[in-house]
XYZ file of C-alpha atoms in Angstrom:
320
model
C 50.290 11.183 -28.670
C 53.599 9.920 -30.177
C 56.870 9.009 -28.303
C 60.616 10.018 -29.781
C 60.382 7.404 -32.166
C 57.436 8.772 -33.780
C 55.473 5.924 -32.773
C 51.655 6.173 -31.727
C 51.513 5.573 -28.205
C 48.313 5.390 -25.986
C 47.278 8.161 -24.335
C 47.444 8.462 -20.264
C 44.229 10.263 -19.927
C 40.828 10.319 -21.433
C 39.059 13.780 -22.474
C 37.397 14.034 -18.829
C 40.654 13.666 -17.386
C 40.038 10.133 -16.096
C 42.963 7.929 -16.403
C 42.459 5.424 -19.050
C 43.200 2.399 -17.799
C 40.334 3.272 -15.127
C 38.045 4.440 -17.561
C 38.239 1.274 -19.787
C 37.770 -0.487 -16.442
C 34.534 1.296 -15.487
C 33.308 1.031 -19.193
C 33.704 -3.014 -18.532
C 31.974 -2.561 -14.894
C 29.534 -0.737 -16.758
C 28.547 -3.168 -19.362
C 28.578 -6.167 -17.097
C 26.099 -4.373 -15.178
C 24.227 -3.259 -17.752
C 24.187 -7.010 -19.573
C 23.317 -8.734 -15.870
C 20.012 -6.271 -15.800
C 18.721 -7.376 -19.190
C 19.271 -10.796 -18.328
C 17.656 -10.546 -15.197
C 14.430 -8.529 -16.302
C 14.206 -11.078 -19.448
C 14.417 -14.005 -16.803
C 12.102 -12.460 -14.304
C 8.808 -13.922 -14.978
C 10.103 -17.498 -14.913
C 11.138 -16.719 -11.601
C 8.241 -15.209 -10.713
C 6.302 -18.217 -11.639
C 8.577 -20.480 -9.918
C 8.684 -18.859 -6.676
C 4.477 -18.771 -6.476
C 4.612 -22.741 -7.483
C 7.205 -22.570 -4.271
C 4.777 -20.961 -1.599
C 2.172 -23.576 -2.902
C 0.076 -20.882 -4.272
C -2.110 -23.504 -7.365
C -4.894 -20.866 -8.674
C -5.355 -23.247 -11.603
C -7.390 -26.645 -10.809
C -4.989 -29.604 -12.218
C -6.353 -31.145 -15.372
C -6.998 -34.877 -15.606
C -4.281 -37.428 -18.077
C -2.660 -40.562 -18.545
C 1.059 -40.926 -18.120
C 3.597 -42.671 -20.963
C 2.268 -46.612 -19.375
C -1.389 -45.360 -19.278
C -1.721 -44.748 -15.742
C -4.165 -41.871 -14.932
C -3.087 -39.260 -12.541
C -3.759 -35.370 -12.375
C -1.563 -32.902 -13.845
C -0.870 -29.349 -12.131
C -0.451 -26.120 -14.820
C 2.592 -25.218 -16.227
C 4.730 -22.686 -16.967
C 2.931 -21.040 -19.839
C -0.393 -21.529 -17.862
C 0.425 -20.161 -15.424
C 1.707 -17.259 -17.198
C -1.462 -16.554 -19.214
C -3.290 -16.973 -15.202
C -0.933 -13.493 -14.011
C -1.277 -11.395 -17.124
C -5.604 -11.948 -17.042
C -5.629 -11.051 -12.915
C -2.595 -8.434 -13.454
C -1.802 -7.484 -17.005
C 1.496 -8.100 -18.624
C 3.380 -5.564 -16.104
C 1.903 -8.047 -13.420
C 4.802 -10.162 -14.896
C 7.882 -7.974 -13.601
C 5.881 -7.419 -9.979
C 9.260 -7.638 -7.905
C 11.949 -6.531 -10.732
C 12.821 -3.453 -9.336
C 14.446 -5.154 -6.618
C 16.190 -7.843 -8.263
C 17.694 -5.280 -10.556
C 18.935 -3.259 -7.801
C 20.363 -6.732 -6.358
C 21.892 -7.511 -9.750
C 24.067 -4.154 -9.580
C 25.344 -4.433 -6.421
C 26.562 -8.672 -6.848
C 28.568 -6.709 -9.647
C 29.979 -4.024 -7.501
C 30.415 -6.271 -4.781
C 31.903 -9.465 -6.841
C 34.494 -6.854 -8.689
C 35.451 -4.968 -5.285
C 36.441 -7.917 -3.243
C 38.852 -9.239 -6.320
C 40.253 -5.957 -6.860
C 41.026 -6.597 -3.083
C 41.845 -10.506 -2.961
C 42.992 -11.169 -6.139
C 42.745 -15.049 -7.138
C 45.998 -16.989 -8.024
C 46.137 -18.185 -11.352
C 45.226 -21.507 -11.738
C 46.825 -23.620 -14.058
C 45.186 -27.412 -14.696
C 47.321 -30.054 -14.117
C 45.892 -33.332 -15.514
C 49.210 -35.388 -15.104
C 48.066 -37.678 -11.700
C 51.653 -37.552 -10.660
C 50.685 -34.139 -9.417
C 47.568 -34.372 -7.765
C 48.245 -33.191 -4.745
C 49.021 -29.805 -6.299
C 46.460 -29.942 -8.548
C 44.270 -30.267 -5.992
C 45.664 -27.534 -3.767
C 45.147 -25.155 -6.037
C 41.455 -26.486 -7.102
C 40.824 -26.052 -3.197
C 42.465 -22.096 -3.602
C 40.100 -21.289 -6.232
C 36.702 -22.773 -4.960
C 37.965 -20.993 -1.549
C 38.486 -17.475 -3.000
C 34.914 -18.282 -4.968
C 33.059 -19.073 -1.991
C 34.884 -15.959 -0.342
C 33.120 -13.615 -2.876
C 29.801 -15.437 -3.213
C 29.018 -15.301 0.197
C 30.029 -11.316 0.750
C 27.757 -10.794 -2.225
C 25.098 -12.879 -0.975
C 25.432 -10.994 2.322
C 25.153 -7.665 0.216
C 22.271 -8.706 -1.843
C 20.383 -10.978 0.219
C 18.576 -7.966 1.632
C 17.042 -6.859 -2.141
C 15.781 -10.452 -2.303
C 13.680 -10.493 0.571
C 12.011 -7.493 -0.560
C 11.351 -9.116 -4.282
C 10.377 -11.884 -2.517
C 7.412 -9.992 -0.560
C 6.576 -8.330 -3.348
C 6.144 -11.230 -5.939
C 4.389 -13.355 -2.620
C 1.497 -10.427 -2.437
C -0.111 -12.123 -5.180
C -1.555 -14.643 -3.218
C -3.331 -12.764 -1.276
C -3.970 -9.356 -3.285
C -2.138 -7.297 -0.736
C -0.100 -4.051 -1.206
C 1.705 -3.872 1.627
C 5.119 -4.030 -0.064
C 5.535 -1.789 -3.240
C 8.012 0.958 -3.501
C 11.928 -0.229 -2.740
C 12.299 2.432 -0.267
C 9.273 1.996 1.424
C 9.759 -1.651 1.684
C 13.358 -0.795 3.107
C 11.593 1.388 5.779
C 8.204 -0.949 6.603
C 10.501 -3.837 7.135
C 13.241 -2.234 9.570
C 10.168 -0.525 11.508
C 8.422 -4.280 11.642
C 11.478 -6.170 11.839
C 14.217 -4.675 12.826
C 18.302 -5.299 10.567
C 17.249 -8.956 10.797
C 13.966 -8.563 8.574
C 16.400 -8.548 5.899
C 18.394 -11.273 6.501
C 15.666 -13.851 6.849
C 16.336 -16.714 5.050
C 20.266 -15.939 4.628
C 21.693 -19.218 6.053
C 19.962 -21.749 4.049
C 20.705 -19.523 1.047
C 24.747 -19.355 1.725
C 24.797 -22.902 2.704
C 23.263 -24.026 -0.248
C 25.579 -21.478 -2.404
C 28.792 -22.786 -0.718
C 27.655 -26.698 -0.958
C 27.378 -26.097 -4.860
C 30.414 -24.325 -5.060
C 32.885 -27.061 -3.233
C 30.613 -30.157 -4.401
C 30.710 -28.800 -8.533
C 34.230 -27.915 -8.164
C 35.824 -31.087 -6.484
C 33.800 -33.055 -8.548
C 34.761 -31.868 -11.715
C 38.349 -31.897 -10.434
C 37.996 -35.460 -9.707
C 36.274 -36.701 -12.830
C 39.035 -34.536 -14.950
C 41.689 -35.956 -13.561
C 40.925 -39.596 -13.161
C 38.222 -40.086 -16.058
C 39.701 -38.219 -18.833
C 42.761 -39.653 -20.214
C 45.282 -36.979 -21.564
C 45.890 -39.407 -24.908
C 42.442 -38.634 -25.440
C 42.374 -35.972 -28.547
C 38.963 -34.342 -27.249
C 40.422 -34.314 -23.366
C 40.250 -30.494 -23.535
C 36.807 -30.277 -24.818
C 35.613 -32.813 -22.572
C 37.261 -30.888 -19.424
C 35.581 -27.496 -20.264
C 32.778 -29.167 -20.645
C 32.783 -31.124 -16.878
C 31.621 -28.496 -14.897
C 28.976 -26.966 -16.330
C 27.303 -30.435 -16.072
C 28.454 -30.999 -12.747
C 26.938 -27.858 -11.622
C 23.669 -28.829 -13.364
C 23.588 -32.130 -11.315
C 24.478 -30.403 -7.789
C 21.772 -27.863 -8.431
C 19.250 -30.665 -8.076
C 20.799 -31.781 -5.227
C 21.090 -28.360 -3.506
C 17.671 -27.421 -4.351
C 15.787 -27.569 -1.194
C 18.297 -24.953 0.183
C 17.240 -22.681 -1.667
C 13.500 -23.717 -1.355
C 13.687 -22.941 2.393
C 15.618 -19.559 1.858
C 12.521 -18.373 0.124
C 9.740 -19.476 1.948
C 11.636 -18.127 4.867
C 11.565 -14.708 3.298
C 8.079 -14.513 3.646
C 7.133 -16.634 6.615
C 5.387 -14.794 9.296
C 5.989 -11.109 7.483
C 2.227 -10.329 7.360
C 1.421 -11.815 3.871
C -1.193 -14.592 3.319
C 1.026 -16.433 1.029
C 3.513 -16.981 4.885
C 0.625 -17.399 6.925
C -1.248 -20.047 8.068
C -3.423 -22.064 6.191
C -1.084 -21.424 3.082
C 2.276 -21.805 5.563
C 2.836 -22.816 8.577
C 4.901 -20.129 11.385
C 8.373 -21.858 11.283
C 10.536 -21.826 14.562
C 13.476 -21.750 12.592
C 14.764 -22.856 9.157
C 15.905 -26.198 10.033
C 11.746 -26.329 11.399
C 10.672 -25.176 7.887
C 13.385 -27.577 6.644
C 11.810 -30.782 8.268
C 7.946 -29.466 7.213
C 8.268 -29.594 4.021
C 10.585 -33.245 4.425
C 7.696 -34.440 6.006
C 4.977 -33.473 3.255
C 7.491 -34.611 0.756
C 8.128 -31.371 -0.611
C 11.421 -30.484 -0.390
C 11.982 -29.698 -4.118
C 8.756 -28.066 -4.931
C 8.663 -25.262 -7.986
C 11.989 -27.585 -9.083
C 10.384 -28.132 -12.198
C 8.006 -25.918 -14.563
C 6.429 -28.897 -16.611
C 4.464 -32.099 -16.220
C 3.579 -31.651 -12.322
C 1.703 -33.418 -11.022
C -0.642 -33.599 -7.937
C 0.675 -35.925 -4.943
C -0.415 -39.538 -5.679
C -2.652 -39.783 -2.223
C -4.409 -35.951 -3.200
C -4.449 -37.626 -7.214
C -6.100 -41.270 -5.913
C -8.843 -39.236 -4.155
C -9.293 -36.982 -6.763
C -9.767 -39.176 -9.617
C -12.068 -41.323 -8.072
């Protein structure tokens, strides 16, 4: 299509009849969607791993070694041992048990997370590093991490559902069951058990934790931008980009055990041996399952993948 001029000019509509600008806009959607699924499914098994170290579930007796001063203690499996534990009980497809779900979950933080800024659109944010205008700096930092925590939570609130049920289904390894399998029929044996609220088990602790990360990453960063990285500095820009991606590494660890509780109140009490007693205690509440775990000094269990090691009262009785 050309205008008077002779010039090429873009055309309004695609061969379907779609307008273009909405075409190109679904083709994005699309390919986010698309690249979130691969990342998820290639992710999946670390998860998977993480969330059995979570419920406590140790098929593997810990092995016996010295630490970097020589002191001997007893070291749980890691990641890869665990791995090679799942494929020889389940087979390598034993890895994705619980994908389906989480892919299903991926699509719809998409939908949800592109919806709600079509809707409330973000102001732009422009940095200002001059301290003179902090104040407005600020403001706007506090606009942004607002309008962020606006659309995390909605698509927590949309999703949160798809991770119970991946949950449930990656927690039946404990205890060999097959009560969850299909997504539909997991939909249907949890509203006919427990009603809307099955699904939202374990939502609180998750949001909190999401919106704790979100204001504590985001003000810090600010902060540290603006008072420890001087303008005259010739890498200032680098260094800023830089801030809060390591600021959010560092308030992960701190926000941890709210997203420790979320889980194991996903599958608390649900009919599952890996939420049952002797493996779990039946939690009143999350701030009960909360104080549990603060008690047995676990709140950041299944934090790390490598070099665990057994409680030094279980390793002292152990080793000798």
């Amino acid at each position: 299509m050309t205008d008077e001029g002779g010039r090429q000019r873009a055309p309004l509509f695609d061969r379907n009849g779609v307008p273009a600008a909405t075409a190109t806009s679904v083709d994005v959607d699309t390919a986010i969607v698309l690249l979130g699924a691969g990342v998820t499914a290639i992710t999946h098994p670390l998860l998977y791993v993480k969330l059995l170290i979570q419920v406590g579930h140790e098929p593997l007796a810990p092995t016996p070694g010295t630490t970097m001063f020589g002191r001997k203690v007893l070291y749980l499996p890691g990641f890869f041992s665990y791995v090679r534990h799942i494929v020889k009980v389940d087979g390598r497809r034993g890895l994705f048990r619980g994908l389906p779900p989480r892919l299903v979950s991926s699509a719809v933080s998409t939908v949800v997370r592109t919806k709600v800024k079509q809707v409330v659109p973000r102001e732009d944010v422009e940095h200002v590093s001059n301290r003179d205008d902090l104040k407005t700096s600020l403001r706007k930092v506090v606009r942004e991490t607002s309008h962020e925590m606006l659309v995390q939570c909605l698509s927590r609130i949309a999703t949160h559902p798809f991770h119970v049920i991946s949950v449930r289904c990656m927690a039946q390894f404990v205890g060999r069951e097959v009560k969850y399998r299909g997504l539909f029929s997991c939909i249907v044996k949890i509203f006919q058990e427990e009603g809307v609220s099955g699904f939202f088990v374990g939502l609180v602790p998750h949001i909190l934790g999401e919106v704790i990360f979100l204001w504590c990453c985001n003000l810090l960063a600010h902060f540290i931008n603006t008072y420890a990285v001087d303008d005259n500095f010739s890498q200032a820009p680098a260094v800023r980009s830089y801030t809060k991606f390591v600021m959010g590494i560092a308030v992960s660890v701190l926000t941890y055990p709210f997203m420790l509780v979320a889980d194991l109140m996903a599958i608390n009490n649900c009919g599952l041996a890996a939420g049952l007693p002797p493996n779990l205690p039946i939690f009143r509440s999350w701030i009960h399952c909360w104080k549990h775990l603060s008690a047995q000094g676990q709140l950041f269990r299944g934090s790390s993948f490598f070099f665990r090691r057994v409680p030094i009262a279980k390793a002292t009785v152990a080793l000798d």
